[in-house]
Coordinates of C-alpha atoms in Angstrom, one line a residue:
X1 CA 10.0 -47.3 9.1
X2 CA 11.1 -50.4 11.2
X3 CA 13.9 -52.8 10.6
X4 CA 11.2 -55.4 9.0
X5 CA 10.6 -52.8 6.3
X6 CA 14.3 -52.9 4.9
X7 CA 16.1 -55.0 2.6
X8 CA 18.2 -57.8 4.3
X9 CA 21.5 -56.9 5.9
X10 CA 20.6 -53.2 7.1
X11 CA 20.3 -54.2 10.7
X12 CA 23.9 -55.2 10.3
X13 CA 24.8 -51.3 9.6
X14 CA 25.4 -50.7 13.4
X15 CA 26.6 -54.2 14.1
X16 CA 30.2 -54.3 15.5
X17 CA 32.5 -56.6 17.4
X18 CA 30.6 -56.2 20.9
X19 CA 30.8 -57.9 24.2
X20 CA 28.3 -57.8 26.7
X21 CA 24.8 -55.6 26.8
X22 CA 21.6 -56.0 24.9
X23 CA 20.4 -53.8 22.3
X24 CA 17.3 -53.5 20.3
X25 CA 16.4 -51.5 17.2
X26 CA 13.6 -49.3 17.2
X27 CA 13.3 -47.5 14.4
X28 CA 15.7 -47.9 11.2
X29 CA 15.9 -46.6 7.5
X30 CA 18.5 -45.9 4.8
X31 CA 18.0 -43.5 2.0
X32 CA 19.7 -43.5 -1.4
X33 CA 22.7 -41.3 -1.6
X34 CA 24.4 -42.8 1.5
X35 CA 22.5 -41.8 4.4
X36 CA 21.4 -44.3 7.1
X37 CA 19.9 -43.7 10.6
X38 CA 18.5 -45.9 13.4
X39 CA 17.2 -45.5 17.1
X40 CA 18.0 -48.2 19.3
X41 CA 17.8 -48.8 23.1
X42 CA 20.9 -50.6 25.0
X43 CA 21.1 -51.9 28.4
X44 CA 24.4 -53.6 29.7
X45 CA 26.3 -53.6 33.1
X46 CA 29.8 -54.1 31.4
X47 CA 30.3 -53.8 27.7
X48 CA 33.1 -53.3 25.1
X49 CA 33.1 -52.7 21.5
X50 CA 35.2 -52.0 18.6
X51 CA 34.4 -50.9 15.2
X52 CA 35.7 -49.2 12.0
X53 CA 33.2 -48.0 9.4
X54 CA 33.6 -46.4 6.1
X55 CA 30.9 -43.9 7.1
X56 CA 30.8 -40.7 9.3
X57 CA 29.1 -41.8 12.7
X58 CA 27.3 -39.7 14.3
X59 CA 25.5 -40.4 17.7
X60 CA 22.8 -38.7 19.8
X61 CA 22.0 -40.0 23.2
X62 CA 18.3 -39.3 23.7
X63 CA 17.5 -40.9 27.1
X64 CA 19.3 -42.4 29.9
X65 CA 23.1 -42.8 29.9
X66 CA 25.9 -44.5 31.4
X67 CA 27.7 -44.4 34.8
X68 CA 31.1 -44.6 32.7
X69 CA 31.7 -44.3 29.0
X70 CA 35.1 -44.9 27.9
X71 CA 36.5 -44.1 24.2
X72 CA 39.7 -44.3 22.3
X73 CA 40.2 -43.3 18.8
X74 CA 43.1 -44.0 17.3
X75 CA 45.6 -40.9 17.3
X76 CA 43.4 -39.0 19.9
X77 CA 43.2 -39.1 23.7
X78 CA 41.3 -41.2 25.7
X79 CA 38.1 -40.2 26.8
X80 CA 36.2 -41.1 30.0
X81 CA 33.1 -39.6 31.3
X82 CA 29.5 -40.5 31.0
X83 CA 26.7 -40.6 28.5
X84 CA 23.9 -38.2 29.3
X85 CA 20.7 -37.2 27.4
X86 CA 22.0 -34.5 24.9
X87 CA 25.2 -35.8 24.2
X88 CA 26.6 -35.7 21.0
X89 CA 29.5 -38.1 19.6
X90 CA 31.1 -37.9 16.5
X91 CA 33.5 -40.5 14.7
X92 CA 35.1 -39.9 11.2
X93 CA 34.9 -42.2 8.4
X94 CA 37.6 -45.0 8.7
X95 CA 38.7 -44.2 12.2
X96 CA 38.9 -47.3 14.5
X97 CA 36.9 -46.6 17.8
X98 CA 37.3 -48.8 21.0
X99 CA 34.6 -48.3 23.7
X100 CA 34.0 -49.5 27.1
X101 CA 30.7 -49.0 29.0
X102 CA 29.5 -49.4 32.7
X103 CA 25.9 -49.7 33.6
X104 CA 24.3 -48.5 30.3
X105 CA 20.6 -48.2 30.1
X106 CA 19.8 -45.9 27.3
X107 CA 18.1 -44.8 24.1
X108 CA 20.2 -43.4 21.1
X109 CA 19.8 -42.1 17.5
X110 CA 22.7 -43.0 15.3
X111 CA 23.4 -41.6 12.0
X112 CA 25.6 -43.0 9.1
X113 CA 26.9 -40.7 6.4
X114 CA 29.0 -41.7 3.2
X115 CA 31.5 -39.4 2.8
X116 CA 30.6 -39.2 -0.8
X117 CA 27.5 -37.7 0.0
X118 CA 29.3 -34.7 1.4
X119 CA 31.2 -34.6 -1.9
X120 CA 28.1 -35.1 -4.2
X121 CA 25.6 -33.3 -2.3
X122 CA 27.6 -30.2 -0.7
X123 CA 30.7 -30.1 -3.3
X124 CA 33.2 -30.2 0.2
X125 CA 35.3 -32.9 1.3
X126 CA 36.6 -33.6 4.5
X127 CA 36.2 -35.6 8.0
X128 CA 35.9 -33.4 10.8
X129 CA 37.5 -34.0 14.3
X130 CA 36.2 -36.8 16.4
X131 CA 34.5 -36.1 19.8
X132 CA 32.9 -38.0 22.4
X133 CA 29.7 -36.6 24.7
X134 CA 29.8 -33.0 23.8
X135 CA 27.1 -30.4 23.8
X136 CA 26.1 -29.3 20.4
X137 CA 22.7 -27.5 20.3
X138 CA 22.4 -27.6 16.8
X139 CA 23.3 -31.2 16.0
X140 CA 21.3 -32.1 19.2
X141 CA 18.2 -30.4 17.9
X142 CA 18.8 -31.9 14.2
X143 CA 19.1 -35.5 15.4
X144 CA 16.1 -35.4 17.9
X145 CA 13.8 -34.1 15.3
X146 CA 15.2 -36.5 12.8
X147 CA 14.2 -39.6 15.6
X148 CA 11.1 -37.9 16.1
X149 CA 10.1 -38.1 12.5
X150 CA 11.2 -41.8 12.2
X151 CA 8.8 -42.4 14.8
X152 CA 6.0 -41.1 13.1
X153 CA 6.3 -43.3 10.1
X154 CA 8.5 -43.6 6.8
X155 CA 10.9 -40.1 6.6
X156 CA 10.7 -38.6 2.8
X157 CA 14.3 -38.7 1.2
X158 CA 14.4 -34.9 0.9
X159 CA 14.1 -34.5 4.7
X160 CA 16.8 -37.0 5.5
X161 CA 19.4 -35.5 2.7
X162 CA 18.5 -32.0 4.1
X163 CA 19.2 -33.2 7.6
X164 CA 22.3 -35.1 6.8
X165 CA 23.8 -32.2 4.7
X166 CA 23.0 -29.9 7.7
X167 CA 25.1 -31.8 10.1
X168 CA 28.1 -32.6 7.9
X169 CA 28.0 -28.7 6.8
X170 CA 28.1 -28.1 11.0
X171 CA 30.7 -30.8 11.3
X172 CA 33.2 -29.3 9.0
X173 CA 32.4 -25.9 10.4
X174 CA 33.3 -26.9 13.8
X175 CA 36.7 -28.7 12.5
X176 CA 37.5 -25.4 10.7
X177 CA 37.6 -23.5 14.1
X178 CA 40.7 -22.8 16.1
X179 CA 39.5 -24.8 19.0
X180 CA 41.6 -25.3 22.1
X181 CA 41.5 -28.9 21.2
X182 CA 44.2 -28.5 18.7
X183 CA 46.7 -27.5 21.6
X184 CA 46.4 -28.1 25.5
X185 CA 46.2 -25.3 27.9
X186 CA 50.2 -25.5 28.5
X187 CA 51.0 -25.8 25.0
X188 CA 51.5 -29.5 24.3
X189 CA 50.2 -30.2 20.7
X190 CA 47.5 -32.6 20.5
X191 CA 49.2 -35.1 18.0
X192 CA 52.1 -35.2 20.6
X193 CA 49.6 -35.9 23.3
X194 CA 48.1 -38.6 21.0
X195 CA 51.4 -40.1 20.3
X196 CA 52.1 -40.6 24.2
X197 CA 48.6 -42.0 24.9
X198 CA 48.8 -44.5 22.4
X199 CA 52.7 -45.7 23.6
X200 CA 51.2 -46.0 27.1
X201 CA 48.3 -48.1 25.8
X202 CA 50.9 -50.5 24.0
X203 CA 53.3 -50.5 26.9
X204 CA 51.0 -51.0 30.0
X205 CA 52.7 -54.5 30.7
X206 CA 56.0 -53.0 31.0
X207 CA 58.1 -50.2 32.7
X208 CA 57.0 -46.9 31.4
X209 CA 59.3 -43.7 32.5
X210 CA 58.3 -39.9 32.6
X211 CA 61.9 -39.4 30.6
X212 CA 60.7 -41.8 27.7
X213 CA 57.5 -40.4 27.6
X214 CA 59.1 -36.9 27.4
X215 CA 61.1 -37.9 24.5
X216 CA 58.3 -39.2 22.5
X217 CA 56.5 -35.7 23.2
X218 CA 60.1 -33.9 22.3
X219 CA 60.3 -32.3 26.0
X220 CA 62.5 -32.4 29.1
X221 CA 60.9 -34.6 32.0
X222 CA 59.9 -31.9 34.2
X223 CA 57.9 -29.8 31.2
X224 CA 56.3 -33.1 30.0
X225 CA 54.9 -34.1 33.5
X226 CA 53.7 -30.5 34.1
X227 CA 52.1 -30.1 30.4
X228 CA 50.4 -33.8 30.8
X229 CA 49.0 -33.2 34.1
X230 CA 47.4 -30.1 32.7
X231 CA 45.8 -31.8 29.6
X232 CA 44.7 -35.0 31.6
X233 CA 44.3 -34.0 35.1
X234 CA 46.4 -36.4 36.6
X235 CA 50.2 -37.0 36.6
X236 CA 52.0 -39.4 33.9
X237 CA 52.7 -41.9 36.8
X238 CA 49.1 -41.9 38.5
X239 CA 47.6 -42.0 34.6
X240 CA 49.6 -45.3 33.9
X241 CA 48.7 -46.9 37.1
X242 CA 44.8 -46.1 36.7
X243 CA 45.3 -47.5 33.1
X244 CA 46.7 -50.7 34.4
X245 CA 44.1 -51.2 36.6
X246 CA 41.5 -50.6 34.2
X247 CA 43.1 -52.8 31.7
X248 CA 43.3 -55.5 34.5

């Protein structure tokens, strides 16, 4: 089903504050119960976006990619990497996401699921943990098959609801597992790392000391510096410099 077959307003479901790039809908549909899906193409040399949706958002890169993808979800560390075919990203309901992209040339499948769908259809509640450009064979297979079905014509409600229920159940199972994401390799709690990264982003225009960052994480400066580098791959001072360069 294409966008023209939908009631007015549905093509805005994936709209957000975006600067740079050109996107086009290829297929789009919504189903009763709070499930929506779209297949889009997107090109752009330099792009930025910000959005905060009431639905859970799940995205699969179908083809193409980017040379750089950056992503910041409040309360979580910054991600910088690249989109590639098969990468899956998830943003929970209500979470604000800021993204920046370089040399985007891709085709992707996006699914929006109302949190009430999980409560009504599955009898479960929960948001799951956000993630960006990860490999998940089950999610990729379900979303790829869903996108293919949309390319063939109208997708029955039962199909869409079954697929949505499967991905939500899988996301909640992922969130329940004791992943290494909850604690860094050196033992820095993820919530403390998120607090430090948020402070750095808010303080790029002023001096930021390792001692000050260590206090935010409740660690001595030397311990903090070692554990920060273990988490982020660079020393704190280098990370601050790189963020200032990127901001400029």
